Amino acid sequence: PACACCAMLSQSEFERMARQFALLHHTAPTWAWFEPGPLSDSGAFAPPPGFLRSSPIVVQPPIAARRQGGEEEDPPVLEEPICSTTADSSALDVSALDDQPQPDLLSIHICRSATYQTPQLLLLGCHGSDGRPWDVDEARAYLQRQANGSQPLPDQMLTPAEHPGLGLPCVALHACHTAELLSPMMRDAASCSREGGRPPLDLLGAWWSLVAPLLGLRAQPGPQHTVNT
């Protein structure tokens, strides 16, 4: 079992908590446990470990489209919203749809970092216009937008990565300080558990309570922070 005072998980512990996490979150985005098949047809390697994945989230492009030469182009702004409350559908100016920037799609994945043995956040964003995956700058711009103009995110907070289960490029929230951040919560929970018989802390739920605000999401429901053993 996981150490009561340290924030490290085995893959089996992570899977148990992740499956409960998916069951407890029934509002958007919803979550599901996913077990990928082998990355190679040779069968020489064991299948990669499973992970949590969210339902796709439709978001505005985090960075304006780039012109040739590297300059950024601001997305067009319509004078009137594209909607119609009249019965005559011909009143809708369909040509205005072509001027709207296509929204991007974001899927949030949670895996276990084999290096740090802690939960790790992976961002898989793609452009609605051409399907191109987000790079680190675009992922950072998205998180910065959720921060509503607060202090800039540290450069080392995000890193390009290869998805451990899918072998696809993604952007990872660096897990090097995760155990350090969670250890005080684990110690407090262990003390309360010894004194009052409280169930052990759900490490994944505690981690999500810290990470969800970065994404502009709520870390609900409340009872997720204890886990059935």
CSV table of C-alpha atoms in Angstrom, one decimal:
chain,number,residue,atom,x,y,z
A,1,PRO,CA,0.0,0.0,0.0
A,2,ALA,CA,1.0,3.7,-0.4
A,3,CYS,CA,3.0,5.2,2.4
A,4,ALA,CA,0.7,7.1,4.7
A,5,CYS,CA,3.0,10.1,4.8
A,6,CYS,CA,4.5,10.2,1.3
A,7,ALA,CA,2.8,10.9,-2.0
A,8,MET,CA,3.9,7.8,-4.0
A,9,LEU,CA,1.7,5.3,-5.7
A,10,SER,CA,2.1,1.9,-7.3
A,11,GLN,CA,0.4,1.4,-10.7
A,12,SER,CA,-2.2,-0.8,-9.0
A,13,GLU,CA,-3.0,1.8,-6.4
A,14,PHE,CA,-3.2,4.5,-9.0
A,15,GLU,CA,-5.6,2.3,-11.0
A,16,ARG,CA,-7.8,1.7,-8.0
A,17,MET,CA,-8.1,5.4,-7.2
A,18,ALA,CA,-8.5,6.4,-10.8
A,19,ARG,CA,-11.5,4.0,-11.3
A,20,GLN,CA,-13.1,5.5,-8.3
A,21,PHE,CA,-12.3,9.0,-9.5
A,22,ALA,CA,-14.1,8.3,-12.8
A,23,LEU,CA,-17.2,7.0,-11.0
A,24,LEU,CA,-17.4,10.0,-8.7
A,25,HIS,CA,-17.2,12.6,-11.5
A,26,HIS,CA,-20.4,12.7,-13.4
A,27,THR,CA,-20.5,16.3,-14.6
A,28,ALA,CA,-18.6,17.7,-17.6
A,29,PRO,CA,-15.9,16.8,-18.2
A,30,THR,CA,-16.7,13.2,-17.5
A,31,TRP,CA,-13.9,10.7,-17.0
A,32,ALA,CA,-13.1,7.1,-17.9
A,33,TRP,CA,-10.4,4.6,-17.2
A,34,PHE,CA,-8.7,3.5,-20.4
A,35,GLU,CA,-6.3,0.6,-21.0
A,36,PRO,CA,-4.4,0.9,-24.3
A,37,GLY,CA,-3.4,-2.0,-26.4
A,38,PRO,CA,0.3,-2.8,-27.2
A,39,LEU,CA,2.1,-0.1,-29.0
A,40,SER,CA,3.8,-2.7,-31.1
A,41,ASP,CA,2.3,-5.5,-33.2
A,42,SER,CA,5.2,-7.8,-32.3
A,43,GLY,CA,3.8,-8.6,-28.9
A,44,ALA,CA,7.4,-8.4,-27.5
A,45,PHE,CA,6.4,-5.8,-24.9
A,46,ALA,CA,3.7,-5.7,-22.3
A,47,PRO,CA,0.8,-3.3,-23.0
A,48,PRO,CA,1.4,0.2,-21.6
A,49,PRO,CA,-0.2,1.2,-18.3
A,50,GLY,CA,-3.8,2.5,-18.2
A,51,PHE,CA,-4.8,6.1,-17.5
A,52,LEU,CA,-7.7,8.4,-17.0
A,53,ARG,CA,-9.0,10.5,-19.9
A,54,SER,CA,-11.6,13.2,-19.9
A,55,SER,CA,-14.4,13.8,-22.4
A,56,PRO,CA,-13.2,16.3,-25.0
A,57,ILE,CA,-13.6,19.9,-24.1
A,58,VAL,CA,-14.3,22.6,-26.8
A,59,VAL,CA,-12.1,25.6,-26.2
A,60,GLN,CA,-11.1,28.8,-28.0
A,61,PRO,CA,-7.7,28.6,-29.7
A,62,PRO,CA,-5.2,29.6,-27.0
A,63,ILE,CA,-2.9,31.5,-29.3
A,64,ALA,CA,-4.0,33.5,-32.4
A,65,ALA,CA,-3.3,32.0,-35.8
A,66,ARG,CA,0.2,32.8,-37.0
A,67,ARG,CA,0.8,34.6,-40.3
A,68,GLN,CA,3.8,33.6,-42.4
A,69,GLY,CA,6.9,35.2,-40.9
A,70,GLY,CA,5.9,34.4,-37.3
A,71,GLU,CA,3.6,37.3,-36.6
A,72,GLU,CA,0.4,36.6,-34.8
A,73,GLU,CA,-3.0,37.4,-36.3
A,74,ASP,CA,-5.9,38.3,-34.1
A,75,PRO,CA,-9.0,36.2,-34.7
A,76,PRO,CA,-11.9,38.0,-36.4
A,77,VAL,CA,-14.5,39.6,-34.1
A,78,LEU,CA,-18.1,39.6,-35.4
A,79,GLU,CA,-20.2,42.7,-34.8
A,80,GLU,CA,-23.3,40.5,-34.1
A,81,PRO,CA,-23.5,37.0,-32.7
A,82,ILE,CA,-24.2,34.2,-35.1
A,83,CYS,CA,-27.7,33.2,-34.0
A,84,SER,CA,-31.2,33.8,-35.1
A,85,THR,CA,-34.5,33.9,-33.1
A,86,THR,CA,-36.6,34.3,-36.2
A,87,ALA,CA,-38.6,31.5,-37.9
A,88,ASP,CA,-37.0,32.5,-41.2
A,89,SER,CA,-33.7,30.6,-41.3
A,90,SER,CA,-32.7,32.6,-44.4
A,91,ALA,CA,-32.2,35.6,-42.1
A,92,LEU,CA,-29.1,34.0,-40.8
A,93,ASP,CA,-25.9,35.2,-42.6
A,94,VAL,CA,-24.3,31.8,-43.1
A,95,SER,CA,-21.2,33.5,-44.7
A,96,ALA,CA,-20.3,34.8,-41.3
A,97,LEU,CA,-19.6,31.3,-40.1
A,98,ASP,CA,-16.6,31.2,-42.4
A,99,ASP,CA,-15.1,34.2,-40.5
A,100,GLN,CA,-15.3,32.5,-37.1
A,101,PRO,CA,-12.1,30.8,-35.8
A,102,GLN,CA,-12.7,27.1,-35.4
A,103,PRO,CA,-12.6,26.0,-31.8
A,104,ASP,CA,-9.9,23.7,-30.6
A,105,LEU,CA,-10.4,20.4,-28.8
A,106,LEU,CA,-8.7,19.6,-25.5
A,107,SER,CA,-8.6,16.2,-23.8
A,108,ILE,CA,-7.2,16.0,-20.3
A,109,HIS,CA,-5.4,12.7,-19.3
A,110,ILE,CA,-4.1,11.7,-15.9
A,111,CYS,CA,-1.5,9.0,-15.8
A,112,ARG,CA,1.0,7.8,-13.2
A,113,SER,CA,4.5,9.1,-13.6
A,114,ALA,CA,6.8,6.1,-13.6
A,115,THR,CA,9.7,8.4,-12.6
A,116,TYR,CA,8.1,10.2,-9.7
A,117,GLN,CA,5.4,7.6,-8.8
A,118,THR,CA,2.8,10.3,-8.6
A,119,PRO,CA,-0.2,11.4,-10.7
A,120,GLN,CA,0.7,13.5,-13.7
A,121,LEU,CA,-1.4,15.7,-15.9
A,122,LEU,CA,-1.2,15.4,-19.7
A,123,LEU,CA,-2.8,17.9,-22.0
A,124,LEU,CA,-3.7,16.8,-25.5
A,125,GLY,CA,-5.0,19.8,-27.4
A,126,CYS,CA,-5.5,20.0,-31.1
A,127,HIS,CA,-6.4,22.7,-33.5
A,128,GLY,CA,-9.9,22.6,-34.9
A,129,SER,CA,-8.7,24.0,-38.2
A,130,ASP,CA,-6.1,21.4,-39.2
A,131,GLY,CA,-5.9,18.9,-36.3
A,132,ARG,CA,-2.3,19.9,-35.4
A,133,PRO,CA,-1.5,19.2,-31.7
A,134,TRP,CA,-0.8,22.0,-29.3
A,135,ASP,CA,2.8,22.8,-28.5
A,136,VAL,CA,4.0,23.8,-25.0
A,137,ASP,CA,3.5,27.6,-25.7
A,138,GLU,CA,-0.1,26.9,-26.7
A,139,ALA,CA,-0.8,24.8,-23.6
A,140,ARG,CA,0.8,27.5,-21.4
A,141,ALA,CA,-1.3,30.2,-23.0
A,142,TYR,CA,-4.4,28.1,-22.3
A,143,LEU,CA,-3.5,27.7,-18.7
A,144,GLN,CA,-2.6,31.3,-18.4
A,145,ARG,CA,-6.0,32.3,-19.7
A,146,GLN,CA,-7.6,30.2,-17.0
A,147,ALA,CA,-5.5,32.0,-14.5
A,148,ASN,CA,-7.4,35.3,-15.4
A,149,GLY,CA,-4.3,37.4,-15.7
A,150,SER,CA,-2.5,36.3,-12.5
A,151,GLN,CA,1.2,35.9,-12.4
A,152,PRO,CA,2.8,34.2,-15.4
A,153,LEU,CA,3.2,30.5,-15.1
A,154,PRO,CA,6.8,29.3,-14.6
A,155,ASP,CA,8.5,28.2,-17.8
A,156,GLN,CA,9.6,24.8,-16.3
A,157,MET,CA,6.0,24.0,-15.2
A,158,LEU,CA,5.1,22.4,-18.6
A,159,THR,CA,7.2,20.1,-20.7
A,160,PRO,CA,6.8,18.4,-24.1
A,161,ALA,CA,6.3,14.7,-23.6
A,162,GLU,CA,5.3,11.4,-25.2
A,163,HIS,CA,2.1,9.9,-23.9
A,164,PRO,CA,3.1,6.8,-21.9
A,165,GLY,CA,0.0,4.9,-23.0
A,166,LEU,CA,-0.6,6.1,-26.6
A,167,GLY,CA,2.8,7.1,-27.8
A,168,LEU,CA,1.5,10.5,-29.0
A,169,PRO,CA,3.0,13.9,-28.5
A,170,CYS,CA,1.4,15.8,-25.6
A,171,VAL,CA,2.2,18.5,-23.0
A,172,ALA,CA,2.8,17.3,-19.4
A,173,LEU,CA,2.6,19.2,-16.2
A,174,HIS,CA,6.0,18.5,-14.7
A,175,ALA,CA,5.7,16.0,-11.8
A,176,CYS,CA,9.0,16.8,-10.1
A,177,HIS,CA,7.4,18.7,-7.2
A,178,THR,CA,4.2,16.7,-6.9
A,179,ALA,CA,5.3,14.5,-4.0
A,180,GLU,CA,6.7,17.6,-2.2
A,181,LEU,CA,3.3,19.4,-2.5
A,182,LEU,CA,1.2,16.5,-1.4
A,183,SER,CA,3.3,15.2,1.5
A,184,PRO,CA,2.0,17.7,4.1
A,185,MET,CA,-1.6,16.7,3.1
A,186,MET,CA,-0.7,13.1,3.5
A,187,ARG,CA,0.9,13.6,6.9
A,188,ASP,CA,-2.1,15.6,8.2
A,189,ALA,CA,-4.5,13.0,6.9
A,190,ALA,CA,-2.5,10.2,8.5
A,191,SER,CA,-2.6,12.0,11.8
A,192,CYS,CA,-6.3,12.5,11.6
A,193,SER,CA,-6.9,8.9,10.6
A,194,ARG,CA,-5.0,7.7,13.7
A,195,GLU,CA,-6.7,10.0,16.1
A,196,GLY,CA,-10.3,9.9,14.8
A,197,GLY,CA,-10.6,6.8,12.6
A,198,ARG,CA,-11.0,8.9,9.4
A,199,PRO,CA,-10.6,6.9,6.2
A,200,PRO,CA,-7.2,7.3,4.5
A,201,LEU,CA,-6.7,10.2,2.1
A,202,ASP,CA,-7.3,9.6,-1.6
A,203,LEU,CA,-4.0,10.8,-3.0
A,204,LEU,CA,-5.4,11.2,-6.5
A,205,GLY,CA,-8.3,13.3,-5.2
A,206,ALA,CA,-6.0,15.4,-3.2
A,207,TRP,CA,-3.7,16.0,-6.2
A,208,TRP,CA,-6.8,16.9,-8.3
A,209,SER,CA,-7.9,19.5,-5.8
A,210,LEU,CA,-4.6,21.3,-6.5
A,211,VAL,CA,-4.5,20.8,-10.3
A,212,ALA,CA,-8.2,21.4,-11.2
A,213,PRO,CA,-8.1,25.2,-10.6
A,214,LEU,CA,-5.2,25.5,-13.0
A,215,LEU,CA,-7.6,24.2,-15.7
A,216,GLY,CA,-10.5,26.3,-14.6
A,217,LEU,CA,-12.3,23.2,-13.3
A,218,ARG,CA,-13.9,22.4,-10.0
A,219,ALA,CA,-12.3,19.7,-7.9
A,220,GLN,CA,-15.6,18.0,-7.0
A,221,PRO,CA,-17.2,16.1,-5.4
A,222,GLY,CA,-16.0,16.7,-1.9
A,223,PRO,CA,-16.1,13.1,-0.6
A,224,GLN,CA,-13.6,12.1,-3.2
A,225,HIS,CA,-10.7,12.9,-0.9
A,226,THR,CA,-11.2,9.8,1.1
A,227,VAL,CA,-10.9,6.4,-0.6
A,228,ASN,CA,-12.4,3.1,0.2
A,229,THR,CA,-9.9,0.4,1.0
